[in-house]
PDB file of C-alpha atoms in Angstrom:
ATOM      1  CA  GLY K   1      73.166  80.994  72.070  1.00 76.00           C
ATOM      2  CA  THR K   2      71.350  82.874  68.760  1.00 81.00           C
ATOM      3  CA  HIS K   3      68.152  80.585  68.428  1.00 84.00           C
ATOM      4  CA  ILE K   4      67.147  80.563  64.604  1.00 85.00           C
ATOM      5  CA  PRO K   5      64.061  78.580  63.467  1.00 85.00           C
ATOM      6  CA  PHE K   6      64.575  76.298  60.509  1.00 77.00           C
ATOM      7  CA  PHE K   7      62.446  74.413  57.753  1.00 61.00           C
ATOM      8  CA  ASN K   8      58.819  72.797  57.640  1.00 54.00           C
ATOM      9  CA  MET K   9      60.433  69.182  58.599  1.00 52.00           C
ATOM     10  CA  THR K  10      57.739  67.625  56.424  1.00 50.00           C
ATOM     11  CA  ASP K  11      59.386  69.119  53.564  1.00 60.00           C
ATOM     12  CA  ASN K  12      62.865  68.236  53.728  1.00 64.00           C
ATOM     13  CA  LYS K  13      63.584  66.129  56.922  1.00 81.00           C
ATOM     14  CA  PHE K  14      67.105  65.186  56.332  1.00 86.00           C
ATOM     15  CA  LEU K  15      69.578  67.473  57.733  1.00 89.00           C
ATOM     16  CA  ARG K  16      72.968  67.754  55.906  1.00 89.00           C
ATOM     17  CA  PHE K  17      75.984  68.712  57.729  1.00 90.00           C
ATOM     18  CA  PHE K  18      79.265  69.164  55.306  1.00 91.00           C
ATOM     19  CA  VAL K  19      82.821  70.356  55.716  1.00 93.00           C
ATOM     20  CA  TYR K  20      85.078  70.703  53.079  1.00 92.00           C
ATOM     21  CA  TRP K  21      88.917  71.492  53.087  1.00 92.00           C
ATOM     22  CA  VAL K  22      92.341  71.429  51.627  1.00 93.00           C
ATOM     23  CA  GLY K  23      95.156  69.766  53.855  1.00 89.00           C
ATOM     24  CA  ARG K  24      95.929  66.909  56.249  1.00 88.00           C
ATOM     25  CA  ASP K  25      93.040  64.878  57.730  1.00 91.00           C
ATOM     26  CA  ILE K  26      90.112  66.330  58.864  1.00 92.00           C
ATOM     27  CA  ASP K  27      86.971  64.725  60.618  1.00 93.00           C
ATOM     28  CA  LEU K  28      83.170  65.706  60.646  1.00 95.00           C
ATOM     29  CA  SER K  29      81.323  64.527  63.548  1.00 95.00           C
ATOM     30  CA  ALA K  30      77.466  64.392  64.777  1.00 96.00           C
ATOM     31  CA  THR K  31      76.786  63.542  68.469  1.00 96.00           C
ATOM     32  CA  LEU K  32      73.029  63.242  69.371  1.00 96.00           C
ATOM     33  CA  HIS K  33      72.111  63.755  72.775  1.00 96.00           C
ATOM     34  CA  ASP K  34      68.707  63.138  75.170  1.00 96.00           C
ATOM     35  CA  GLU K  35      66.887  65.803  76.930  1.00 94.00           C
ATOM     36  CA  GLU K  36      69.343  65.921  79.683  1.00 94.00           C
ATOM     37  CA  PHE K  37      71.953  66.458  77.270  1.00 94.00           C
ATOM     38  CA  ASN K  38      73.527  62.983  77.286  1.00 96.00           C
ATOM     39  CA  MET K  39      75.411  61.634  74.129  1.00 96.00           C
ATOM     40  CA  VAL K  40      73.308  58.596  73.095  1.00 95.00           C
ATOM     41  CA  ASN K  41      75.192  57.829  69.324  1.00 94.00           C
ATOM     42  CA  HIS K  42      77.351  59.363  66.988  1.00 95.00           C
ATOM     43  CA  ILE K  43      77.948  59.641  63.844  1.00 95.00           C
ATOM     44  CA  SER K  44      81.863  59.775  62.598  1.00 94.00           C
ATOM     45  CA  TYR K  45      84.449  57.591  61.438  1.00 93.00           C
ATOM     46  CA  GLN K  46      83.837  55.180  64.070  1.00 92.00           C
ATOM     47  CA  ASN K  47      80.497  54.831  63.462  1.00 93.00           C
ATOM     48  CA  LEU K  48      79.301  55.566  59.657  1.00 93.00           C
ATOM     49  CA  ARG K  49      75.772  54.874  60.370  1.00 91.00           C
ATOM     50  CA  VAL K  50      73.203  54.746  63.111  1.00 90.00           C
ATOM     51  CA  THR K  51      70.465  52.784  62.887  1.00 86.00           C
ATOM     52  CA  GLY K  52      66.776  53.154  64.261  1.00 80.00           C
ATOM     53  CA  ALA K  53      64.057  50.812  64.993  1.00 70.00           C
ATOM     54  CA  LYS K  54      63.576  49.700  61.336  1.00 73.00           C
ATOM     55  CA  SER K  55      66.211  51.249  59.207  1.00 79.00           C
ATOM     56  CA  PRO K  56      69.111  53.777  59.155  1.00 85.00           C
ATOM     57  CA  ILE K  57      68.703  57.061  60.590  1.00 89.00           C
ATOM     58  CA  ALA K  58      72.115  58.620  60.109  1.00 92.00           C
ATOM     59  CA  TYR K  59      74.682  57.851  57.095  1.00 90.00           C
ATOM     60  CA  HIS K  60      78.286  59.164  57.063  1.00 93.00           C
ATOM     61  CA  SER K  61      79.517  59.631  53.600  1.00 90.00           C
ATOM     62  CA  GLY K  62      82.999  58.385  54.183  1.00 90.00           C
ATOM     63  CA  ASP K  63      86.550  59.503  56.292  1.00 90.00           C
ATOM     64  CA  ILE K  64      88.853  60.946  53.760  1.00 90.00           C
ATOM     65  CA  VAL K  65      92.469  60.911  55.594  1.00 89.00           C
ATOM     66  CA  ASP K  66      94.058  63.409  53.306  1.00 88.00           C
ATOM     67  CA  ALA K  67      92.909  65.856  51.292  1.00 89.00           C
ATOM     68  CA  PRO K  68      95.959  68.143  49.437  1.00 89.00           C
ATOM     69  CA  THR K  69      94.018  68.822  46.460  1.00 91.00           C
ATOM     70  CA  GLY K  70      90.545  69.569  48.376  1.00 91.00           C
ATOM     71  CA  ALA K  71      88.023  67.008  49.427  1.00 89.00           C
ATOM     72  CA  SER K  72      84.560  66.791  51.455  1.00 91.00           C
ATOM     73  CA  GLU K  73      82.450  64.784  53.823  1.00 92.00           C
ATOM     74  CA  PHE K  74      78.827  64.911  54.763  1.00 91.00           C
ATOM     75  CA  ILE K  75      76.765  63.636  57.133  1.00 93.00           C
ATOM     76  CA  ASP K  76      72.983  62.834  56.318  1.00 92.00           C
ATOM     77  CA  ILE K  77      70.439  62.813  59.315  1.00 93.00           C
ATOM     78  CA  ASP K  78      66.430  61.945  59.524  1.00 91.00           C
ATOM     79  CA  LEU K  79      65.387  63.998  61.617  1.00 89.00           C
ATOM     80  CA  VAL K  80      61.691  62.826  62.035  1.00 87.00           C
ATOM     81  CA  GLU K  81      63.292  59.081  62.535  1.00 90.00           C
ATOM     82  CA  THR K  82      66.189  60.625  64.727  1.00 92.00           C
ATOM     83  CA  LYS K  83      63.467  62.514  66.948  1.00 90.00           C
ATOM     84  CA  LYS K  84      61.336  59.410  67.862  1.00 90.00           C
ATOM     85  CA  LEU K  85      64.524  57.953  69.451  1.00 90.00           C
ATOM     86  CA  GLY K  86      64.369  60.298  72.664  1.00 92.00           C
ATOM     87  CA  ILE K  87      66.848  62.572  70.624  1.00 94.00           C
ATOM     88  CA  ARG K  88      66.693  66.205  71.358  1.00 95.00           C
ATOM     89  CA  TYR K  89      69.912  67.731  70.175  1.00 96.00           C
ATOM     90  CA  ILE K  90      72.259  67.200  67.445  1.00 96.00           C
ATOM     91  CA  VAL K  91      75.671  68.738  67.943  1.00 96.00           C
ATOM     92  CA  MET K  92      77.604  69.503  64.538  1.00 96.00           C
ATOM     93  CA  ASN K  93      81.433  68.987  65.319  1.00 95.00           C
ATOM     94  CA  VAL K  94      84.381  69.283  62.973  1.00 94.00           C
ATOM     95  CA  LEU K  95      87.952  67.973  64.164  1.00 91.00           C
ATOM     96  CA  VAL K  96      91.722  67.992  63.420  1.00 91.00           C
ATOM     97  CA  TYR K  97      92.629  64.000  63.095  1.00 89.00           C
ATOM     98  CA  SER K  98      95.603  65.013  62.331  1.00 81.00           C
ATOM     99  CA  GLY K  99      97.858  67.992  61.501  1.00 79.00           C
ATOM    100  CA  GLU K 100      97.245  71.935  62.136  1.00 85.00           C
ATOM    101  CA  THR K 101      95.037  73.719  63.522  1.00 88.00           C
ATOM    102  CA  PHE K 102      92.356  75.056  61.289  1.00 91.00           C
ATOM    103  CA  ALA K 103      93.888  78.482  61.367  1.00 90.00           C
ATOM    104  CA  ASN K 104      96.891  76.784  59.278  1.00 90.00           C
ATOM    105  CA  HIS K 105      94.579  74.843  56.563  1.00 90.00           C
ATOM    106  CA  SER K 106      95.144  76.929  53.221  1.00 89.00           C
ATOM    107  CA  GLU K 107      90.932  76.357  52.798  1.00 91.00           C
ATOM    108  CA  CYS K 108      88.408  74.723  55.515  1.00 92.00           C
ATOM    109  CA  PHE K 109      84.542  75.942  55.222  1.00 92.00           C
ATOM    110  CA  ALA K 110      81.291  73.688  56.847  1.00 92.00           C
ATOM    111  CA  GLY K 111      78.162  74.296  56.686  1.00 90.00           C
ATOM    112  CA  TRP K 112      74.673  72.691  56.746  1.00 90.00           C
ATOM    113  CA  MET K 113      71.685  72.466  53.909  1.00 84.00           C
ATOM    114  CA  PHE K 114      68.499  69.792  53.682  1.00 80.00           C
ATOM    115  CA  ARG K 115      67.517  67.102  51.522  1.00 75.00           C
ATOM    116  CA  GLU K 116      64.382  65.185  51.114  1.00 71.00           C
ATOM    117  CA  PHE K 117      66.403  61.572  50.911  1.00 65.00           C
ATOM    118  CA  PRO K 118      69.272  60.145  52.326  1.00 63.00           C
ATOM    119  CA  LYS K 119      72.336  59.854  50.491  1.00 60.00           C
ATOM    120  CA  SER K 120      70.560  61.499  47.659  1.00 58.00           C
ATOM    121  CA  ASN K 121      72.584  62.767  44.568  1.00 60.00           C
ATOM    122  CA  GLU K 122      71.099  66.229  44.638  1.00 57.00           C
ATOM    123  CA  ILE K 123      73.571  68.898  43.349  1.00 57.00           C
ATOM    124  CA  PHE K 124      75.207  71.117  46.059  1.00 56.00           C
ATOM    125  CA  GLU K 125      73.683  74.156  44.664  1.00 55.00           C
ATOM    126  CA  PRO K 126      74.209  77.356  46.479  1.00 48.00           C
ATOM    127  CA  LYS K 127      70.406  77.991  47.011  1.00 52.00           C
ATOM    128  CA  THR K 128      70.390  74.503  49.185  1.00 58.00           C
ATOM    129  CA  VAL K 129      72.715  75.678  51.378  1.00 73.00           C
ATOM    130  CA  ALA K 130      71.592  77.182  55.003  1.00 68.00           C
ATOM    131  CA  ASN K 131      74.404  78.124  56.335  1.00 81.00           C
ATOM    132  CA  LYS K 132      78.041  78.223  54.987  1.00 84.00           C
ATOM    133  CA  PHE K 133      80.772  79.393  57.204  1.00 88.00           C
ATOM    134  CA  ASP K 134      84.792  79.552  57.217  1.00 92.00           C
ATOM    135  CA  ILE K 135      86.524  77.948  60.099  1.00 93.00           C
ATOM    136  CA  THR K 136      89.773  79.555  60.684  1.00 91.00           C
ATOM    137  CA  ALA K 137      90.377  79.014  65.007  1.00 90.00           C
ATOM    138  CA  ASN K 138      93.617  78.498  65.714  1.00 89.00           C
ATOM    139  CA  SER K 139      92.135  74.793  67.816  1.00 89.00           C
ATOM    140  CA  LYS K 140      91.647  71.325  66.534  1.00 90.00           C
ATOM    141  CA  ASN K 141      88.200  71.333  67.681  1.00 91.00           C
ATOM    142  CA  VAL K 142      84.929  73.098  66.728  1.00 93.00           C
ATOM    143  CA  ILE K 143      81.618  73.049  67.630  1.00 94.00           C
ATOM    144  CA  PRO K 144      79.502  75.435  64.968  1.00 93.00           C
ATOM    145  CA  ALA K 145      76.319  74.839  65.541  1.00 93.00           C
ATOM    146  CA  ILE K 146      73.468  72.695  67.936  1.00 95.00           C
ATOM    147  CA  PHE K 147      69.969  71.303  66.909  1.00 94.00           C
ATOM    148  CA  ASP K 148      67.165  71.482  68.965  1.00 94.00           C
ATOM    149  CA  ILE K 149      64.414  68.767  66.526  1.00 92.00           C
ATOM    150  CA  VAL K 150      62.069  69.339  69.194  1.00 91.00           C
ATOM    151  CA  LYS K 151      61.473  73.111  69.070  1.00 90.00           C
ATOM    152  CA  ASN K 152      63.014  72.935  65.101  1.00 89.00           C
ATOM    153  CA  GLU K 153      65.913  75.683  66.521  1.00 90.00           C
ATOM    154  CA  VAL K 154      69.225  76.167  65.244  1.00 91.00           C
ATOM    155  CA  ILE K 155      71.857  77.000  68.076  1.00 91.00           C
ATOM    156  CA  TRP K 156      74.414  79.317  66.946  1.00 90.00           C
ATOM    157  CA  CYS K 157      78.550  78.501  69.079  1.00 88.00           C
ATOM    158  CA  ASP K 158      80.698  78.805  67.309  1.00 87.00           C
ATOM    159  CA  LEU K 159      83.364  77.456  69.945  1.00 88.00           C
ATOM    160  CA  THR K 160      86.894  75.636  70.199  1.00 86.00           C
ATOM    161  CA  PHE K 161      87.754  73.668  73.031  1.00 76.00           C
ATOM    162  CA  TYR K 162      91.391  71.839  72.941  1.00 73.00           C
ATOM    163  CA  PHE K 163      91.826  68.476  73.134  1.00 65.00           C
ATOM    164  CA  GLN K 164      94.755  67.081  74.814  1.00 60.00           C
ATOM    165  CA  GLN K 165      94.469  63.228  74.352  1.00 62.00           C
ATOM    166  CA  TYR K 166      96.215  61.152  71.480  1.00 69.00           C
ATOM    167  CA  ILE K 167      93.026  60.634  69.682  1.00 82.00           C
ATOM    168  CA  ASN K 168      90.862  63.094  68.664  1.00 87.00           C
ATOM    169  CA  ASN K 169      87.450  62.042  68.330  1.00 88.00           C
ATOM    170  CA  VAL K 170      84.062  62.370  69.153  1.00 89.00           C
ATOM    171  CA  LEU K 171      83.877  59.786  71.688  1.00 87.00           C
ATOM    172  CA  ASN K 172      87.261  61.343  73.100  1.00 88.00           C
ATOM    173  CA  ASN K 173      85.842  64.737  73.796  1.00 88.00           C
ATOM    174  CA  LYS K 174      82.152  63.052  75.076  1.00 91.00           C
ATOM    175  CA  THR K 175      82.879  65.369  78.256  1.00 89.00           C
ATOM    176  CA  ASP K 176      83.582  69.109  76.660  1.00 89.00           C
ATOM    177  CA  ILE K 177      80.972  68.387  73.826  1.00 91.00           C
ATOM    178  CA  GLU K 178      78.386  66.864  76.550  1.00 92.00           C
ATOM    179  CA  THR K 179      79.410  70.333  78.664  1.00 90.00           C
ATOM    180  CA  VAL K 180      79.465  72.701  75.610  1.00 89.00           C
ATOM    181  CA  LEU K 181      76.297  71.667  74.634  1.00 92.00           C
ATOM    182  CA  LYS K 182      74.951  71.803  78.829  1.00 91.00           C
ATOM    183  CA  SER K 183      76.095  75.794  78.965  1.00 87.00           C
ATOM    184  CA  VAL K 184      74.896  76.639  75.712  1.00 89.00           C
ATOM    185  CA  VAL K 185      71.166  75.610  75.742  1.00 89.00           C
ATOM    186  CA  ALA K 186      70.290  75.940  79.335  1.00 79.00           C
ATOM    187  CA  ASP K 187      68.020  78.791  80.365  1.00 64.00           C
ATOM    188  CA  GLU K 188      70.129  80.659  82.692  1.00 66.00           C
ATOM    189  CA  LYS K 189      73.350  82.402  82.327  1.00 68.00           C
ATOM    190  CA  PHE K 190      75.510  83.934  84.343  1.00 73.00           C
ATOM    191  CA  ASN K 191      76.213  87.899  83.024  1.00 81.00           C
ATOM    192  CA  LEU K 192      78.132  90.692  83.648  1.00 85.00           C
ATOM    193  CA  TYR K 193      75.850  92.323  85.246  1.00 87.00           C
ATOM    194  CA  ASP K 194      75.759  89.395  88.358  1.00 87.00           C
ATOM    195  CA  LEU K 195      79.396  89.303  88.373  1.00 88.00           C
ATOM    196  CA  PHE K 196      80.214  93.090  89.174  1.00 88.00           C
ATOM    197  CA  MET K 197      77.217  93.066  91.529  1.00 89.00           C
ATOM    198  CA  LEU K 198      79.071  90.138  93.500  1.00 90.00           C
ATOM    199  CA  HIS K 199      82.240  92.260  93.373  1.00 88.00           C
ATOM    200  CA  ILE K 200      80.605  95.041  94.949  1.00 88.00           C
ATOM    201  CA  LYS K 201      79.108  92.777  97.781  1.00 89.00           C
ATOM    202  CA  ALA K 202      82.165  90.834  98.189  1.00 89.00           C
ATOM    203  CA  ARG K 203      84.457  93.894  98.220  1.00 86.00           C
ATOM    204  CA  ASN K 204      82.097  95.462 100.591  1.00 89.00           C
ATOM    205  CA  GLY K 205      81.445  98.430  98.210  1.00 89.00           C
ATOM    206  CA  LYS K 206      78.171 100.728  97.453  1.00 90.00           C
ATOM    207  CA  LEU K 207      76.064 101.114  94.358  1.00 91.00           C
ATOM    208  CA  VAL K 208      75.346 104.373  93.431  1.00 90.00           C
ATOM    209  CA  GLU K 209      72.658 106.552  91.397  1.00 88.00           C
ATOM    210  CA  ASP K 210      75.369 109.464  90.356  1.00 88.00           C
ATOM    211  CA  ILE K 211      77.963 108.352  87.791  1.00 86.00           C
ATOM    212  CA  SER K 212      80.191 111.552  89.786  1.00 86.00           C
ATOM    213  CA  GLU K 213      80.472 109.823  92.870  1.00 89.00           C
ATOM    214  CA  ALA K 214      81.500 106.564  91.613  1.00 89.00           C
ATOM    215  CA  ASN K 215      85.163 105.656  91.815  1.00 89.00           C
ATOM    216  CA  THR K 216      84.639 102.355  89.478  1.00 91.00           C
ATOM    217  CA  ILE K 217      82.326 102.692  86.403  1.00 89.00           C
ATOM    218  CA  TYR K 218      81.265  99.002  85.003  1.00 89.00           C
ATOM    219  CA  SER K 219      79.505 100.176  81.177  1.00 87.00           C
ATOM    220  CA  LEU K 220      78.757  98.953  77.881  1.00 84.00           C
ATOM    221  CA  HIS K 221      81.174 101.328  76.134  1.00 84.00           C
ATOM    222  CA  THR K 222      83.892 103.590  77.435  1.00 87.00           C
ATOM    223  CA  ILE K 223      82.701 106.912  79.435  1.00 86.00           C
ATOM    224  CA  SER K 224      83.953 110.054  78.590  1.00 84.00           C
ATOM    225  CA  ASN K 225      84.519 113.268  80.732  1.00 82.00           C
ATOM    226  CA  ILE K 226      85.377 111.229  83.602  1.00 84.00           C
ATOM    227  CA  ASN K 227      88.633 112.093  85.688  1.00 84.00           C
ATOM    228  CA  GLU K 228      91.501 109.817  85.220  1.00 84.00           C
ATOM    229  CA  ASP K 229      91.385 108.487  88.769  1.00 88.00           C
ATOM    230  CA  VAL K 230      88.088 106.716  87.950  1.00 90.00           C
ATOM    231  CA  ILE K 231      88.317 102.906  86.889  1.00 90.00           C
ATOM    232  CA  ASN K 232      85.980 102.381  83.306  1.00 91.00           C
ATOM    233  CA  ILE K 233      85.340  98.836  83.127  1.00 90.00           C
ATOM    234  CA  THR K 234      83.441  97.622  79.398  1.00 89.00           C
ATOM    235  CA  ALA K 235      81.970  94.765  78.452  1.00 84.00           C
ATOM    236  CA  HIS K 236      84.463  94.522  75.949  1.00 85.00           C
ATOM    237  CA  ASP K 237      87.735  94.642  78.401  1.00 88.00           C
ATOM    238  CA  ILE K 238      87.634  90.567  78.185  1.00 84.00           C
ATOM    239  CA  ASP K 239      91.281  90.774  79.556  1.00 86.00           C
ATOM    240  CA  ILE K 240      90.482  92.488  82.325  1.00 88.00           C
ATOM    241  CA  ILE K 241      87.373  90.802  83.362  1.00 87.00           C
ATOM    242  CA  ASN K 242      89.046  87.206  83.117  1.00 84.00           C
ATOM    243  CA  SER K 243      92.394  88.372  84.782  1.00 86.00           C
ATOM    244  CA  GLU K 244      90.613  90.626  87.589  1.00 86.00           C
ATOM    245  CA  TYR K 245      86.787  89.178  88.099  1.00 85.00           C
ATOM    246  CA  ILE K 246      86.666  85.687  86.830  1.00 81.00           C
ATOM    247  CA  ILE K 247      88.340  83.560  89.928  1.00 65.00           C
TER     248      ILE K 247
END
């Protein structure tokens, strides 16, 4: 959910996603969404070009289905023309079409950079890479980042979700992608404080001001020098929170 401002659009108006991997078929895709988070178009192996009012606004480098020695795919998107079509959000998607999860690939990384022209032969120099990261998730679907092209912000996502159908692509994942986008971008998020306060009310508990009077303590870190019979739940106790507090 971290928001990171990006470049001056008048300098380099083309956004380029890229992925590099060694192994079976990994697909790079991007989905285009309106103000209400609805997917209105996509760039993927199923749709290598998106055309605007007069000319293409997005290009896919092409689908590579096997990379035993390594391969790369990229997508170029004209941010200025895309915005004119009513697009607000661009979601970067990396998916394993066939083969094992990202964790089982010997190498897989992705990122983004900016370009002055689409499909250009500008070299992938390190100084042109805005962000690069390894993908090692025990999953076949990753959404690394979301781009808000109205506010010129990258919204860090780094989320995975599990695909249960036969063909793994963005069209079959449409609902999940829209759900992830809405949950990450939405201003109002349910937090641990709200969760614990609900449990206090539901269990007819009492919120005390003196920690020595508490039989359950909710804190950011473990509190030392408390009685052994006092329960101390911290923000890092994910398994306990998921199993006992989230239904």
